[in-house]
Coordinates of C-alpha atoms in Angstrom, one line a residue:
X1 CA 34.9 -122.4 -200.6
X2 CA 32.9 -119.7 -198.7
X3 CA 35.0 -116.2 -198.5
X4 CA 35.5 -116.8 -194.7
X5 CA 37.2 -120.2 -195.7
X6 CA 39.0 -119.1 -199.0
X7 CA 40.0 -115.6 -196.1
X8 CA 41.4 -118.3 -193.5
X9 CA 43.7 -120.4 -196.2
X10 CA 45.4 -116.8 -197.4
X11 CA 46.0 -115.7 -193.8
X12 CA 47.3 -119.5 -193.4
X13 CA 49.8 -119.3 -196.5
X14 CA 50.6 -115.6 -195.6
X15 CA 51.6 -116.8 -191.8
X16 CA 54.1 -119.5 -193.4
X17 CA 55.5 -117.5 -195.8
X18 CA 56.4 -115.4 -193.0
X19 CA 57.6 -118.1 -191.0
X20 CA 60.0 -119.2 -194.2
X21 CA 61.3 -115.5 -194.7
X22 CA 62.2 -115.2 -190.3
X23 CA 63.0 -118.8 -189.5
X24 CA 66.8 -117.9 -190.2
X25 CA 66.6 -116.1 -186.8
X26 CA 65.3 -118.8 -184.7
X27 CA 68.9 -119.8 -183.9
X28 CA 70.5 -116.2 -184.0
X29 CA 73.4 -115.1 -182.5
X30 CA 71.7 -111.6 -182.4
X31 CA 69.0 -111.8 -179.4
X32 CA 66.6 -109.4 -181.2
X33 CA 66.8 -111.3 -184.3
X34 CA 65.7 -114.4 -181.7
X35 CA 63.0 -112.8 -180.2
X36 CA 61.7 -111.4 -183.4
X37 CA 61.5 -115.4 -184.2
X38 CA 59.3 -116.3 -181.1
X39 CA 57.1 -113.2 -181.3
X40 CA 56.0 -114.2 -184.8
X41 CA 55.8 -118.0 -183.7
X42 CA 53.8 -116.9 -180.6
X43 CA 51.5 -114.7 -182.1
X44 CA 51.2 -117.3 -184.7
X45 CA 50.2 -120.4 -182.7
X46 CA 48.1 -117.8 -180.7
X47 CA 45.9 -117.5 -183.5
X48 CA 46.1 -121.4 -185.1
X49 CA 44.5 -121.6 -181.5
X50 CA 41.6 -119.6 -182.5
X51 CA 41.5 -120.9 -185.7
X52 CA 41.2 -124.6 -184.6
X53 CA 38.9 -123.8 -181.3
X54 CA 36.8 -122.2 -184.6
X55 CA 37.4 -125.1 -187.5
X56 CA 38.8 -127.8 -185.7
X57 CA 42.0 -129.2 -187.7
X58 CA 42.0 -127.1 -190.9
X59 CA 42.2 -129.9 -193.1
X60 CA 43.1 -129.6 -197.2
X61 CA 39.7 -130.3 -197.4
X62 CA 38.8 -127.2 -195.7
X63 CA 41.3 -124.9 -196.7
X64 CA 43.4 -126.5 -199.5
X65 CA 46.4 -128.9 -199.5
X66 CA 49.1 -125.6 -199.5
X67 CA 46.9 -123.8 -196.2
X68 CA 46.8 -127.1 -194.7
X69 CA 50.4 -127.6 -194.7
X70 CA 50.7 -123.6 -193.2
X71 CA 48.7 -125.1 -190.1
X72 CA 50.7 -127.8 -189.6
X73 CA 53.7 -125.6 -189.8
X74 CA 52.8 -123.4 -187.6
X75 CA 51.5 -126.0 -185.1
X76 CA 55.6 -127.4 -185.7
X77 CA 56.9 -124.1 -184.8
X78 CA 55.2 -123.2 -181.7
X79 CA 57.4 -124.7 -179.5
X80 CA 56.8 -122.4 -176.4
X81 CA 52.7 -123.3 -176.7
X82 CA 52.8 -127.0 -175.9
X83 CA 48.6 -126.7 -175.3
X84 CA 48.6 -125.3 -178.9
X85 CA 51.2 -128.1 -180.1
X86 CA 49.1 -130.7 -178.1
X87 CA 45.6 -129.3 -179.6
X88 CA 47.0 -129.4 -183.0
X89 CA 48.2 -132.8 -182.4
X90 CA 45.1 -134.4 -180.9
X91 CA 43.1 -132.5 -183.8
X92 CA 45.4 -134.2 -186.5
X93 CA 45.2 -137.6 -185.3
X94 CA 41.6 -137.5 -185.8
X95 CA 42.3 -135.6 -189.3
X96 CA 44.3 -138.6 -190.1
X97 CA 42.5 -141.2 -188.8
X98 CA 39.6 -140.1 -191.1
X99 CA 41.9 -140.3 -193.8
X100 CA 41.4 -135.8 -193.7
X101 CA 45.4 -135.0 -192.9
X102 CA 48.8 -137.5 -193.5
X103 CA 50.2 -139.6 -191.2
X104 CA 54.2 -138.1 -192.6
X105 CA 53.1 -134.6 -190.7
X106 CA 51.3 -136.1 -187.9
X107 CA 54.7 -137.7 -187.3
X108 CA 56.6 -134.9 -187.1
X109 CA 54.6 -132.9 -184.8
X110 CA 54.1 -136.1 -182.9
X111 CA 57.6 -136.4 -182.2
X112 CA 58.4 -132.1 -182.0
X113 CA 56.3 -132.4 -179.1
X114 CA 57.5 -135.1 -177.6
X115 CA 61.3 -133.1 -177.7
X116 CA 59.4 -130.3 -176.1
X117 CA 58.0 -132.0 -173.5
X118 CA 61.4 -133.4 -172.4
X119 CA 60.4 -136.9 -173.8
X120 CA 61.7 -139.1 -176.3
X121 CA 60.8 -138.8 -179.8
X122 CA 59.2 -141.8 -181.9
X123 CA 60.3 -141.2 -185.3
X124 CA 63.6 -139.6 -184.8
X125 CA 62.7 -136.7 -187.0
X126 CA 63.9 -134.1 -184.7
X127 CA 67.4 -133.0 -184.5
X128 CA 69.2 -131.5 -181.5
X129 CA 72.3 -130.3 -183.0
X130 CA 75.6 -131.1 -185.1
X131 CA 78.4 -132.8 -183.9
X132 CA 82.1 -132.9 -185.6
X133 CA 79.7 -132.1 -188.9
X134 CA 77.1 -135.2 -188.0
X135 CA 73.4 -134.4 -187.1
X136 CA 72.5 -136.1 -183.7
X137 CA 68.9 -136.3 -183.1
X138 CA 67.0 -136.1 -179.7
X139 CA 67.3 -139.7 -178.1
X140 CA 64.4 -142.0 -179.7
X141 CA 62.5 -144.5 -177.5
X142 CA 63.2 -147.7 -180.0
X143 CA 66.0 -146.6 -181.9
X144 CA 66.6 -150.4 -183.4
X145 CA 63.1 -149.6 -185.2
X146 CA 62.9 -145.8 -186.5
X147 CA 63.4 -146.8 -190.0
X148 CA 60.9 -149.4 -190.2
X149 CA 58.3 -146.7 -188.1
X150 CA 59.8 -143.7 -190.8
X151 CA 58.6 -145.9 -193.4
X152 CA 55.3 -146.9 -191.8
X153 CA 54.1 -143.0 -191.9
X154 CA 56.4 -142.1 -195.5
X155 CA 59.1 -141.1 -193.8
X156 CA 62.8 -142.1 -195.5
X157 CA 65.2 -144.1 -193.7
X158 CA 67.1 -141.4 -191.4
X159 CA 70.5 -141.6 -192.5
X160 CA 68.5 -139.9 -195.8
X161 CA 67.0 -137.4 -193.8
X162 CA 69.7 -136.1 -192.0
X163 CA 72.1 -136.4 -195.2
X164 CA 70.2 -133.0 -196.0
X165 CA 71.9 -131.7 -192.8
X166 CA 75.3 -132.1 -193.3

C-alpha cells in the first residue's frame, strides 16, 4: 500500500469513528446538537466526493476491508448530498459487479437513497420511525418479496432486522 493509500484508509477510519462518536445527535432534540450531525456528515460526503472523483469506489482492495466499510458509511450518511449518495452508488455497483465491494452494502445504500429521493425502497432496510414500540419501514415497492430479495444480497429476513429495534 503506497503512503497516499495507507493516508486515505486512516482518514477513512478516522471519518467513521467520528461518525459513530456524533451519530447520537442526528435525531436531537437539541438543534445544535442536529446541526453539529449534518455539518460532520456534509463535510464528510464532501470529501468521499473527492476521494472517489480521485480513486473511484475505494474498494477493500484499495484501502482495506475496515476503510472500505468507512466509505460506504459515509456515502449512507450523506443524506442531504444525493449526487454524492448517487456517485457512491453507481461506483459500488460496478465495485460489486467485479466481485471488488458486497452486494449486503450496495443494498443498503441502494435503498437509503431511494428513501431520500422520495421513492420506495427495494430491500426494506430503511426505517422511518417507531410506532406503539414497532419499527415501520419506509413503504417497499414488492413488499410480498423483501425477504426472499434480503436473502439474495445477505440480508436476514426483516422481522430479524428490526427485532434489533425494538
Amino acid at each position: 500500500m503506497t503512503h497516499d493509500v495507507a493516508a486515505l484508509a486512516v482518514e477513512l477510519m478516522d471519518m467513521a469513528a467520528a461518525d459513530h462518536r456524533t451519530a447520537v445527535h442526528a435525531n436531537s432534540d437539541d438543534p445544535a446538537e442536529q446541526l453539529a450531525w449534518r455539518r460532520l456528515t456534509a463535510r464528510h460526503g464532501d470529501r468521499l466526493g473527492e476521494i472517489m472523483a480521485e480513486h473511484g469506489w475505494p474498494t477493500a482492495e484499495l484501502v482495506g476491508e475496515e476503510a472500505a466499510r468507512a466509505a460506504w458509511l459515509i456515502a449512507q450518511h450523506a443524506d442531504r448530498q444525493l449526487d454524492i449518495q448517487r456517485r457512491a452508488l453507481r461506483l459500488m455497483q460496478q465495485a460489486v459487479s467485479a466481485g471488488a465491494a458486497g452486494p449486503r452494502e450496495l443494498a443498503f445504500l441502494g435503498d437509503r437513497t431511494l428513501v431520500n429521493e422520495g421513492r420506495q425502497q427495494v430491500y426494506g432496510t430503511q426505517i422511518a420511525g417507531v410506532k406503539d414500540g414497532a419499527p415501520v419501514p419506509w413503504p417497499c415497492e414488492e413488499p410480498e418479496r423483501v425477504d426472499e430479495l434480503r436473502a439474495a444480497v445477505g440480508i436476514e429476513p426483516f422481522d430479524e432486522y428490526v427485532a434489533r429495534f425494538s
